[in-house]
Amino acid sequence: MAYSEKLLDHFKQPRNVGSLDKDSKNVGTGLVGAPECGDVMRLQIEVDEESKIIKDAKFKTFGCGSAIASSSLATEWLKGKTIDEAMSIDNMDIVEELALPPVKIHCSVLAEDAIKSAIADYQEKNSNQEAL
Amino acid sequence: MDKKLIYLDNNATTPTDPRVVEAMLPYFNQFHGNAASRNHPFGWKAEEGVDEARQQIAELIQVDPREIIFTSGATESDNLALKGVFEMYSRKGNHIITLKTEHKAVLDSCKKIEKMGGEVTYLDVMDDGLVDLEALEAAIKENTILVSIMYANNETGVIQPMKEIGEICARKGVLFMSDATQAVGKIPVHPKELGIHLMAFTGHKMYGPKGVGVLYVNRKNPRVKVTAQIDGGGHERGMRSGTLNVPGIVGMGKAAKLARLEMEEEAKRLSQLRDKLESSLMNNLEEVYVNGNRDHRMPHVSNISFKHVEGEGLMMTFNQNIGVSSGSACTSASLEPSYVLIALGLGDDLAHSSIRFSLGRFTTEEEIDQTIEQVTNGVNHMRDLSPIWEMYKEGIDLDAVEWSEH
């Protein structure tokens, strides 16, 4: 099966690979998937305290080319967005952008899960703060 | 930037040897007759070609030419052997024994037989992929008619103890069938010395053409018969009807002859290249595992798991110019990793991380050197991206992590 140029580009030159300080209260971390399933994504966001805009995003992914490209693309899209805007990223946007074939749609679902999970982690950290 | 294409997927199919193509060509238009046309020279010439091929194939596996039944390939041969024996010997019993690591052509035929009222035992293999001989013997019952065990596994190259299995079958008085698709033409395979009564193999795994295969059926002591699965003109002693694929058969004959003359040297050369590939990758990289028994293995096959790297992703780092296969689920639509590797006791994670390299007649040392370099770089690239490799490096016990299965 032939992959799209965009997908191959994200796979070969993945953007924003790495990690952020998971203990920082401005950082939300999502870890989704399982090694047994052949996909694990770790996606992190760093939210600017003042503007509440996502100022950085990083990822690492164990998985096929589509999984790696989906998470790379997700980090690119997340930067500069508010939490609300980030929440509205839909897996089908990723499918379209990378022209994922039907058998690879689950990779985009996993990327959306990773985004939601990272946001949930960030929100949990910060709501606790407010409660204190 | 343009790199030469490197083919290391010879267990999927081999290129047709140019000498084979040359032998086939006259049979498309020069000697185009139907081998069953007994009354004119066109038919005679075609029949001559088939007879010679039958002789060449019989010589390769050291059997009587009359024991060679031509089919369309190993899948059909497997179907004919299993279903044909099941039907022919239904009065003797209905139980068949096979392995969980067999090819789908055998496993799915067995599934069909179960639907037709048969009983099938699917034996586990040991962690090195070999059959447990005691378990096999214990599984043979009053109503057992057939044991079907592959000669060499397509994914790992592991060679089963055929002689010992043959002895058990002889002692117990059951027929022994083997899918020898991956072995014939690559290593010496002599069914009569091993007590094999039926044996399936194909042209396109031994540098012959696609679309032609053989079922060897033992004629004496015991005289084995199979019920035809394709009915028609009664070709091939009534066991397989259908106009013979004369160019294909001639090609498979030529391929058999070349294999007989060249396999010894070829096997030696390929095992050296294979060993170089394995030892270099193991030297260059950590956490590399060779799957399957390394002492009882085909000379040209290596199945390797690169821990914490997903197989299809890894393949994408070099599949612009290197052709291999992976046991990763991501290469198929099923989302399940290789059942063969799972049967060897590999966890799903290691099965997802496997790559099969299968070398062949036209593989060069230069190609192996390039493969070593590109695979090493690919694994390093994928590990730099892998969160579980990072966690492993930090000493986190991955089994203790609560993963969100999806």
Coordinates of C-alpha atoms in Angstrom, one line a residue:
Chain A
M1 CA 0.0 0.0 0.0
A2 CA 1.4 3.4 -0.9
Y3 CA 1.4 6.1 1.7
S4 CA 0.9 9.8 1.1
E5 CA 3.8 12.2 0.8
K6 CA 2.6 14.0 3.9
L7 CA 2.5 10.8 5.9
L8 CA 6.0 9.8 4.8
D9 CA 7.3 13.2 5.6
H10 CA 6.0 13.1 9.2
F11 CA 7.3 9.5 9.5
K12 CA 10.8 10.3 8.2
Q13 CA 11.2 13.8 9.8
P14 CA 8.9 13.6 12.8
R15 CA 8.2 16.9 14.5
N16 CA 8.4 17.5 18.2
V17 CA 9.9 14.2 19.3
G18 CA 10.9 14.2 23.0
S19 CA 9.6 14.8 26.4
L20 CA 8.4 17.6 28.7
D21 CA 8.7 17.6 32.5
K22 CA 5.8 15.4 33.4
D23 CA 5.9 16.7 37.0
S24 CA 5.4 20.4 36.0
K25 CA 1.9 21.5 36.7
N26 CA 1.7 23.3 33.3
V27 CA 2.4 20.0 31.5
G28 CA -0.3 17.4 30.7
T29 CA 0.8 13.9 29.7
G30 CA -1.3 11.3 27.9
L31 CA 0.0 7.7 27.5
V32 CA -2.4 5.6 25.5
G33 CA -2.3 2.2 23.8
A34 CA -0.5 -1.0 24.8
P35 CA 2.7 -2.8 23.7
E36 CA 0.6 -6.0 23.1
C37 CA -1.6 -4.0 20.6
G38 CA 1.4 -2.8 18.7
D39 CA 0.8 0.9 19.5
V40 CA 1.8 3.1 22.4
M41 CA 1.6 6.9 22.2
R42 CA 2.9 9.4 24.7
L43 CA 1.8 12.9 24.0
Q44 CA 2.5 15.9 26.2
I45 CA 1.4 19.5 26.2
E46 CA 2.7 22.5 28.0
V47 CA 0.2 25.3 28.7
D48 CA 1.2 28.9 29.1
E49 CA 0.1 30.0 32.6
E50 CA -1.0 33.5 31.6
S51 CA -2.6 33.0 28.1
K52 CA -3.7 29.4 28.6
I53 CA -2.5 28.7 25.2
I54 CA -0.6 25.4 24.4
K55 CA 2.9 26.7 23.9
D56 CA 4.7 23.4 23.4
A57 CA 3.9 19.8 22.5
K58 CA 6.1 16.7 22.4
F59 CA 5.5 13.0 21.6
K60 CA 7.1 9.6 21.4
T61 CA 5.3 6.7 19.7
F62 CA 5.9 3.0 19.4
G63 CA 3.9 1.9 16.4
C64 CA 3.5 1.7 12.7
G65 CA 4.3 4.5 10.3
S66 CA 0.7 5.8 10.5
A67 CA 0.8 6.0 14.2
I68 CA 4.0 7.9 14.3
A69 CA 2.8 10.3 11.6
S70 CA -0.5 10.8 13.3
S71 CA 1.1 11.8 16.6
S72 CA 3.7 14.0 14.9
L73 CA 0.9 15.8 13.1
A74 CA -1.1 16.1 16.3
T75 CA 1.8 17.9 18.1
E76 CA 2.1 20.3 15.3
W77 CA -1.6 21.2 15.4
L78 CA -1.7 21.5 19.1
K79 CA 0.9 24.3 19.4
G80 CA -0.8 27.7 19.6
K81 CA -4.2 26.4 20.3
T82 CA -6.3 26.9 23.5
I83 CA -7.5 23.9 25.4
D84 CA -11.0 24.3 24.0
E85 CA -9.6 24.4 20.4
A86 CA -7.4 21.4 21.1
M87 CA -10.4 19.5 22.4
S88 CA -12.1 19.9 19.1
I89 CA -9.4 18.2 17.0
D90 CA -11.1 15.2 15.5
N91 CA -9.5 12.0 14.4
M92 CA -11.1 12.3 11.0
D93 CA -9.1 15.6 10.4
I94 CA -5.9 13.5 10.9
V95 CA -7.3 10.8 8.5
E96 CA -7.9 13.4 5.9
E97 CA -4.7 15.3 6.3
L98 CA -2.5 12.2 6.1
A99 CA -4.8 10.2 3.7
L100 CA -4.8 7.3 6.1
P101 CA -6.1 4.1 4.5
P102 CA -9.1 2.5 6.3
V103 CA -7.0 -0.1 8.2
K104 CA -5.0 2.7 9.7
I105 CA -7.9 4.8 11.0
H106 CA -7.3 3.4 14.5
C107 CA -4.0 5.2 14.5
S108 CA -5.8 8.5 14.2
V109 CA -8.2 7.5 17.0
L110 CA -5.3 6.8 19.2
A111 CA -3.8 10.2 18.5
E112 CA -7.1 11.8 19.4
D113 CA -7.2 9.8 22.6
A114 CA -3.7 10.9 23.4
I115 CA -4.7 14.5 23.0
K116 CA -7.7 14.1 25.2
S117 CA -5.8 12.2 27.8
A118 CA -3.0 14.8 27.9
I119 CA -5.6 17.6 28.4
A120 CA -7.4 15.6 31.1
D121 CA -4.1 15.2 32.9
Y122 CA -3.4 18.9 32.7
Q123 CA -6.9 19.8 33.9
E124 CA -6.7 17.4 36.8
K125 CA -3.4 18.8 38.0
N126 CA -4.8 22.4 37.8
S127 CA -8.2 21.8 39.3
N128 CA -6.6 20.2 42.3
Q129 CA -4.5 23.3 42.6
E130 CA -7.6 25.5 42.6
A131 CA -9.3 23.3 45.2
L132 CA -6.4 23.7 47.5
Chain B
M1 CA 19.7 8.7 -3.3
D2 CA 18.3 6.0 -5.5
K3 CA 19.4 2.7 -4.0
K4 CA 19.4 -0.7 -5.6
L5 CA 16.4 -2.8 -4.7
I6 CA 17.2 -5.7 -2.4
Y7 CA 14.8 -8.7 -2.2
L8 CA 14.9 -10.6 1.1
D9 CA 11.4 -12.1 1.0
N10 CA 12.2 -15.3 -0.8
N11 CA 9.9 -17.3 1.5
A12 CA 7.0 -15.4 0.0
T13 CA 8.1 -16.2 -3.5
T14 CA 11.3 -16.6 -5.4
P15 CA 12.2 -15.0 -8.7
T16 CA 12.0 -17.4 -11.6
D17 CA 15.5 -18.4 -12.6
P18 CA 16.2 -17.1 -16.1
R19 CA 17.2 -20.7 -17.1
V20 CA 13.8 -21.8 -16.0
V21 CA 12.1 -19.1 -18.1
E22 CA 14.2 -20.2 -21.1
A23 CA 13.1 -23.8 -20.7
M24 CA 9.4 -22.8 -20.5
L25 CA 9.2 -20.4 -23.5
P26 CA 8.8 -23.0 -26.3
Y27 CA 5.9 -24.6 -24.5
F28 CA 3.8 -21.4 -24.8
N29 CA 3.5 -21.3 -28.6
Q30 CA 6.0 -23.8 -30.2
F31 CA 4.8 -26.9 -28.4
H32 CA 1.5 -25.6 -27.4
G33 CA -0.4 -28.9 -27.4
N34 CA -2.6 -30.4 -24.7
A35 CA -0.6 -33.1 -22.9
A36 CA -3.8 -35.2 -22.9
S37 CA -4.1 -35.2 -26.7
R38 CA -2.9 -38.6 -27.4
N39 CA -3.4 -38.7 -31.2
H40 CA -1.1 -36.1 -32.7
P41 CA 2.4 -34.8 -32.4
F42 CA 1.3 -31.5 -30.7
G43 CA 0.0 -33.6 -27.8
W44 CA 2.9 -35.9 -27.8
K45 CA 5.4 -33.1 -27.6
A46 CA 3.6 -31.6 -24.6
E47 CA 3.4 -34.9 -22.9
E48 CA 7.1 -35.4 -23.4
G49 CA 7.8 -32.1 -21.7
V50 CA 5.5 -33.1 -18.8
D51 CA 7.1 -36.6 -18.5
E52 CA 10.6 -35.1 -18.4
A53 CA 9.5 -32.6 -15.7
R54 CA 7.9 -35.4 -13.7
Q55 CA 11.2 -37.3 -13.9
Q56 CA 13.2 -34.3 -12.8
I57 CA 11.0 -33.6 -9.8
A58 CA 11.0 -37.3 -8.8
E59 CA 14.8 -37.3 -8.9
L60 CA 15.0 -34.3 -6.7
I61 CA 13.0 -35.9 -3.9
Q62 CA 14.0 -39.5 -4.9
V63 CA 10.6 -41.0 -5.6
D64 CA 9.0 -42.8 -8.5
P65 CA 7.7 -40.3 -11.2
R66 CA 4.3 -42.0 -10.9
E67 CA 4.0 -40.7 -7.4
I68 CA 4.0 -37.0 -8.6
I69 CA 0.6 -35.4 -9.0
F70 CA 0.6 -32.0 -10.5
T71 CA -1.6 -29.3 -9.0
S72 CA -1.9 -25.5 -9.2
G73 CA 0.3 -25.0 -6.2
A74 CA 1.0 -26.0 -2.6
T75 CA -2.3 -24.6 -1.3
E76 CA -4.2 -26.9 -3.6
S77 CA -1.9 -29.8 -2.8
D78 CA -2.5 -29.3 1.0
N79 CA -6.2 -29.2 0.4
L80 CA -6.1 -32.3 -1.8
A81 CA -4.0 -34.3 0.7
L82 CA -6.0 -33.4 3.8
K83 CA -9.6 -33.4 2.4
G84 CA -8.7 -36.3 0.0
V85 CA -7.4 -38.5 2.8
F86 CA -10.3 -37.5 5.1
E87 CA -12.8 -38.6 2.4
M88 CA -10.9 -41.7 1.2
Y89 CA -10.2 -43.1 4.7
S90 CA -13.5 -42.1 6.4
R91 CA -14.2 -45.7 7.2
K92 CA -11.0 -46.1 9.1
G93 CA -11.4 -43.0 11.2
N94 CA -12.0 -39.2 11.2
H95 CA -9.2 -37.8 13.4
I96 CA -6.3 -35.7 12.0
I97 CA -3.4 -34.3 14.0
T98 CA -1.6 -31.1 13.0
L99 CA 0.4 -28.2 14.5
K100 CA -0.7 -24.7 15.5
T101 CA 2.2 -23.3 13.5
E102 CA 1.1 -24.8 10.2
H103 CA 0.4 -22.7 7.1
K104 CA -3.1 -21.4 6.7
A105 CA -3.6 -23.8 3.7
V106 CA -3.4 -26.7 6.2
L107 CA -5.1 -25.0 9.1
D108 CA -8.1 -23.8 7.1
S109 CA -8.4 -27.2 5.3
C110 CA -8.6 -28.7 8.8
K111 CA -11.2 -26.2 9.9
K112 CA -13.3 -27.2 6.9
I113 CA -12.8 -30.9 7.7
E114 CA -14.1 -30.2 11.2
K115 CA -17.2 -28.8 9.6
M116 CA -17.5 -31.9 7.5
G117 CA -17.6 -34.0 10.7
G118 CA -13.9 -34.6 11.2
E119 CA -12.0 -34.2 14.5
V120 CA -8.8 -32.3 14.5
T121 CA -6.1 -31.9 17.1
Y122 CA -4.0 -28.8 16.8
L123 CA -0.8 -29.5 18.8
D124 CA 1.2 -26.8 20.6
V125 CA 4.9 -26.5 19.7
M126 CA 7.7 -26.0 22.1
D127 CA 9.3 -22.5 22.6
D128 CA 11.8 -23.2 19.8
G129 CA 9.1 -24.1 17.4
L130 CA 9.7 -27.8 17.4
V131 CA 7.0 -30.4 17.8
D132 CA 6.9 -32.2 21.1
L133 CA 7.3 -35.8 20.0
E134 CA 5.8 -37.3 23.1
A135 CA 2.7 -35.1 22.9
L136 CA 2.4 -36.2 19.3
E137 CA 2.5 -39.8 20.1
A138 CA 0.1 -39.4 23.0
A139 CA -2.4 -37.6 20.7
I140 CA -2.7 -40.5 18.2
K141 CA -5.9 -42.4 18.9
E142 CA -7.9 -45.4 17.5
N143 CA -9.6 -43.1 15.0
T144 CA -6.6 -41.2 13.9
I145 CA -6.0 -41.4 10.2
L146 CA -3.4 -38.7 9.4
V147 CA -0.7 -36.6 11.0
S148 CA 0.1 -33.4 9.0
I149 CA 3.3 -31.7 10.0
M150 CA 5.1 -29.1 7.9
Y151 CA 8.7 -29.8 7.0
A152 CA 10.0 -26.3 7.6
N153 CA 8.1 -23.3 8.9
N154 CA 7.5 -20.4 6.5
E155 CA 8.0 -17.7 9.2
T156 CA 10.9 -19.0 11.2
G157 CA 12.5 -21.6 9.0
V158 CA 12.4 -24.2 11.8
I159 CA 12.8 -27.7 10.5
Q160 CA 10.7 -30.4 12.3
P161 CA 12.2 -33.8 13.2
M162 CA 10.7 -35.5 10.2
K163 CA 12.4 -38.9 10.6
E164 CA 11.2 -39.2 14.2
I165 CA 7.7 -38.2 13.3
G166 CA 7.7 -40.7 10.4
E167 CA 8.7 -43.5 12.8
I168 CA 5.9 -42.6 15.2
C169 CA 3.4 -42.7 12.4
A170 CA 4.7 -46.0 11.1
R171 CA 4.6 -47.5 14.5
K172 CA 1.0 -46.3 15.1
G173 CA -0.1 -47.2 11.6
V174 CA -1.3 -43.7 10.6
L175 CA -0.5 -41.8 7.4
F176 CA 2.0 -39.0 7.5
M177 CA 1.5 -35.9 5.3
S178 CA 3.9 -32.9 5.2
D179 CA 3.6 -29.4 3.7
A180 CA 7.3 -29.2 2.5
T181 CA 6.8 -26.0 0.5
Q182 CA 9.6 -24.1 2.2
A183 CA 12.1 -27.0 2.2
V184 CA 12.0 -28.7 -1.2
G185 CA 14.7 -27.4 -3.5
K186 CA 16.5 -25.7 -0.6
I187 CA 17.7 -28.7 1.4
P188 CA 17.7 -32.4 0.6
V189 CA 14.1 -33.7 1.1
H190 CA 13.6 -37.4 0.6
P191 CA 10.1 -38.5 1.8
K192 CA 10.8 -42.2 1.4
E193 CA 13.6 -42.1 3.9
L194 CA 11.5 -40.3 6.3
G195 CA 8.2 -42.2 6.2
I196 CA 6.3 -39.4 4.6
H197 CA 3.3 -40.6 2.6
L198 CA 2.0 -37.4 1.1
M199 CA 4.0 -34.2 0.5
A200 CA 2.9 -30.8 -0.9
F201 CA 5.3 -28.3 -2.5
T202 CA 5.2 -25.7 -5.2
G203 CA 7.3 -24.3 -8.1
H204 CA 7.5 -20.7 -7.1
K205 CA 9.4 -21.2 -3.8
M206 CA 12.2 -23.0 -5.7
Y207 CA 12.9 -20.5 -8.5
G208 CA 10.2 -22.0 -10.7
P209 CA 7.0 -20.4 -11.9
K210 CA 3.9 -19.6 -9.9
G211 CA 0.7 -21.6 -10.6
V212 CA 2.2 -25.1 -10.5
G213 CA 2.6 -27.4 -7.6
V214 CA 3.0 -31.0 -6.7
L215 CA 1.4 -33.5 -4.3
Y216 CA 3.6 -36.5 -3.8
V217 CA 1.5 -39.6 -3.0
N218 CA 3.2 -42.8 -1.9
R219 CA 2.3 -45.8 -4.2
K220 CA 3.6 -48.8 -2.3
N221 CA 3.7 -49.9 1.3
P222 CA 1.3 -48.4 1.9
R223 CA -0.5 -47.6 -1.4
V224 CA -2.0 -44.2 -0.5
K225 CA -5.1 -42.8 -2.3
V226 CA -6.8 -39.5 -2.1
T227 CA -10.3 -38.7 -3.2
A228 CA -10.2 -36.1 -6.0
Q229 CA -11.3 -32.6 -5.0
I230 CA -11.5 -31.3 -8.6
D231 CA -13.5 -33.5 -10.9
G232 CA -13.3 -33.6 -14.7
G233 CA -11.3 -35.5 -17.2
G234 CA -9.6 -37.8 -14.8
H235 CA -6.0 -36.4 -15.3
E236 CA -3.2 -37.3 -12.9
R237 CA -4.4 -40.9 -12.2
G238 CA -7.9 -39.5 -11.4
M239 CA -6.6 -37.6 -8.4
R240 CA -6.6 -34.2 -10.0
S241 CA -8.5 -33.3 -13.1
G242 CA -7.8 -30.3 -15.3
T243 CA -5.6 -29.7 -18.4
L244 CA -2.0 -29.8 -17.3
N245 CA -0.2 -26.4 -17.1
V246 CA 2.5 -27.6 -19.5
P247 CA 4.8 -24.5 -19.5
G248 CA 4.5 -24.3 -15.7
I249 CA 5.2 -28.0 -15.2
V250 CA 8.2 -27.8 -17.6
G251 CA 9.5 -24.8 -15.6
M252 CA 9.1 -26.6 -12.2
G253 CA 10.9 -29.6 -13.6
K254 CA 13.8 -27.4 -14.8
A255 CA 13.8 -25.7 -11.4
A256 CA 14.0 -29.1 -9.7
K257 CA 16.9 -30.1 -11.8
L258 CA 18.8 -26.9 -11.0
A259 CA 18.0 -27.2 -7.3
R260 CA 19.3 -30.8 -7.2
L261 CA 22.6 -29.8 -8.8
E262 CA 23.1 -26.5 -7.0
M263 CA 21.4 -26.6 -3.6
E264 CA 24.3 -27.9 -1.6
E265 CA 26.6 -25.1 -2.5
E266 CA 23.8 -22.6 -2.4
A267 CA 22.7 -23.6 1.1
K268 CA 26.3 -23.2 2.3
R269 CA 26.6 -19.7 0.8
L270 CA 23.2 -18.6 2.1
S271 CA 23.8 -19.8 5.7
Q272 CA 27.0 -17.8 5.8
L273 CA 25.3 -14.7 4.6
R274 CA 22.4 -15.3 7.0
D275 CA 24.7 -15.8 9.9
K276 CA 26.6 -12.6 9.0
L277 CA 23.3 -10.7 9.0
E278 CA 22.2 -12.1 12.4
S279 CA 25.5 -11.6 14.1
S280 CA 26.1 -8.1 12.8
L281 CA 22.6 -7.0 13.8
M282 CA 23.1 -8.5 17.3
N283 CA 26.5 -6.8 17.6
N284 CA 25.2 -3.4 16.4
L285 CA 22.0 -3.4 18.5
E286 CA 20.7 -4.3 22.0
E287 CA 17.7 -6.4 22.7
V288 CA 17.7 -8.4 19.5
Y289 CA 16.1 -11.9 19.6
V290 CA 16.3 -14.6 17.0
N291 CA 13.0 -16.5 16.9
G292 CA 12.9 -20.3 16.6
N293 CA 15.4 -23.1 17.0
R294 CA 18.7 -21.9 15.4
D295 CA 20.2 -25.4 15.0
H296 CA 17.2 -26.9 13.2
R297 CA 16.5 -24.2 10.7
M298 CA 16.5 -23.5 7.0
P299 CA 19.9 -22.0 5.9
H300 CA 18.4 -18.9 4.3
V301 CA 15.8 -17.7 6.9
S302 CA 16.2 -15.4 9.9
N303 CA 13.2 -14.2 12.0
I304 CA 14.3 -11.5 14.4
S305 CA 12.5 -9.4 17.0
F306 CA 13.8 -6.0 17.8
K307 CA 12.4 -5.2 21.2
H308 CA 10.3 -2.1 21.7
V309 CA 10.2 -1.4 17.9
E310 CA 7.0 -2.0 15.9
G311 CA 7.7 -4.2 12.9
E312 CA 5.8 -2.3 10.3
G313 CA 7.1 1.0 11.4
L314 CA 10.6 -0.4 11.2
M315 CA 10.0 -1.8 7.7
M316 CA 8.9 1.7 6.6
T317 CA 12.3 3.1 7.4
F318 CA 13.8 0.9 4.7
N319 CA 11.0 -0.5 2.5
Q320 CA 11.7 2.0 -0.3
N321 CA 14.4 -0.4 -1.3
I322 CA 14.4 -3.6 0.9
G323 CA 11.7 -6.2 0.7
V324 CA 11.1 -8.2 3.9
S325 CA 8.1 -9.4 5.9
S326 CA 6.9 -8.7 9.4
G327 CA 4.9 -10.7 12.0
S328 CA 3.4 -7.4 13.1
A329 CA -0.3 -7.2 12.9
C330 CA 0.0 -3.8 11.2
T331 CA 1.1 -5.5 8.0
S332 CA -2.2 -7.3 7.7
A333 CA -5.8 -6.3 8.1
S334 CA -6.4 -8.7 11.0
L335 CA -4.8 -6.6 13.8
E336 CA -3.5 -9.9 15.2
P337 CA 0.2 -10.5 15.3
S338 CA 1.7 -13.7 13.8
Y339 CA 0.0 -16.8 15.3
V340 CA 3.2 -18.7 14.5
L341 CA 5.3 -16.5 16.8
I342 CA 2.6 -16.5 19.5
A343 CA 2.7 -20.3 19.4
L344 CA 6.4 -20.1 20.1
G345 CA 5.5 -18.4 23.4
L346 CA 6.5 -14.9 22.3
G347 CA 4.5 -12.1 23.9
D348 CA 2.4 -10.1 21.6
D349 CA 4.9 -7.2 21.9
L350 CA 7.8 -9.3 20.6
A351 CA 5.7 -10.7 17.8
H352 CA 4.8 -7.2 16.8
S353 CA 8.5 -6.4 16.7
S354 CA 9.5 -9.2 14.3
I355 CA 11.0 -9.1 10.9
R356 CA 11.5 -12.1 8.6
F357 CA 14.6 -12.0 6.4
S358 CA 14.6 -14.8 3.7
L359 CA 17.6 -14.8 1.5
G360 CA 17.7 -16.5 -1.9
R361 CA 19.8 -17.6 -4.9
F362 CA 20.3 -14.1 -6.1
T363 CA 21.2 -12.5 -2.8
T364 CA 24.7 -11.0 -2.7
E365 CA 27.0 -10.2 0.2
E366 CA 26.9 -6.5 -0.8
E367 CA 23.1 -6.6 -0.4
I368 CA 23.5 -8.1 3.1
D369 CA 26.0 -5.5 4.1
Q370 CA 23.6 -2.7 3.0
T371 CA 20.7 -4.4 4.8
I372 CA 22.7 -4.6 8.0
E373 CA 23.4 -0.8 7.8
Q374 CA 19.9 0.2 6.9
V375 CA 18.2 -2.0 9.5
T376 CA 20.6 -0.8 12.2
N377 CA 19.8 2.8 11.3
G378 CA 16.1 2.0 11.2
V379 CA 16.0 0.3 14.6
N380 CA 17.9 3.2 16.1
H381 CA 15.5 5.7 14.5
M382 CA 12.5 3.9 15.8
R383 CA 13.9 3.5 19.3
D384 CA 14.6 7.2 19.4
L385 CA 10.9 7.6 18.8
S386 CA 9.7 4.8 21.1
P387 CA 8.3 5.8 24.5
I388 CA 8.5 2.2 25.7
W389 CA 12.2 2.0 24.7
E390 CA 12.7 5.1 26.8
M391 CA 10.8 3.6 29.7
Y392 CA 12.8 0.4 29.4
K393 CA 16.0 2.4 29.5
E394 CA 14.9 4.2 32.6
G395 CA 14.4 0.8 34.3
I396 CA 10.6 1.0 34.4
D397 CA 9.0 -2.5 34.5
L398 CA 6.7 -2.4 31.5
D399 CA 4.7 -5.4 32.7
A400 CA 3.7 -3.4 35.8
V401 CA 2.4 -0.4 33.7
E402 CA -1.4 -0.2 33.4
W403 CA -1.9 0.1 29.7
S404 CA -5.1 1.3 28.1
E405 CA -5.8 -1.6 25.8
H406 CA -7.6 -0.5 22.7

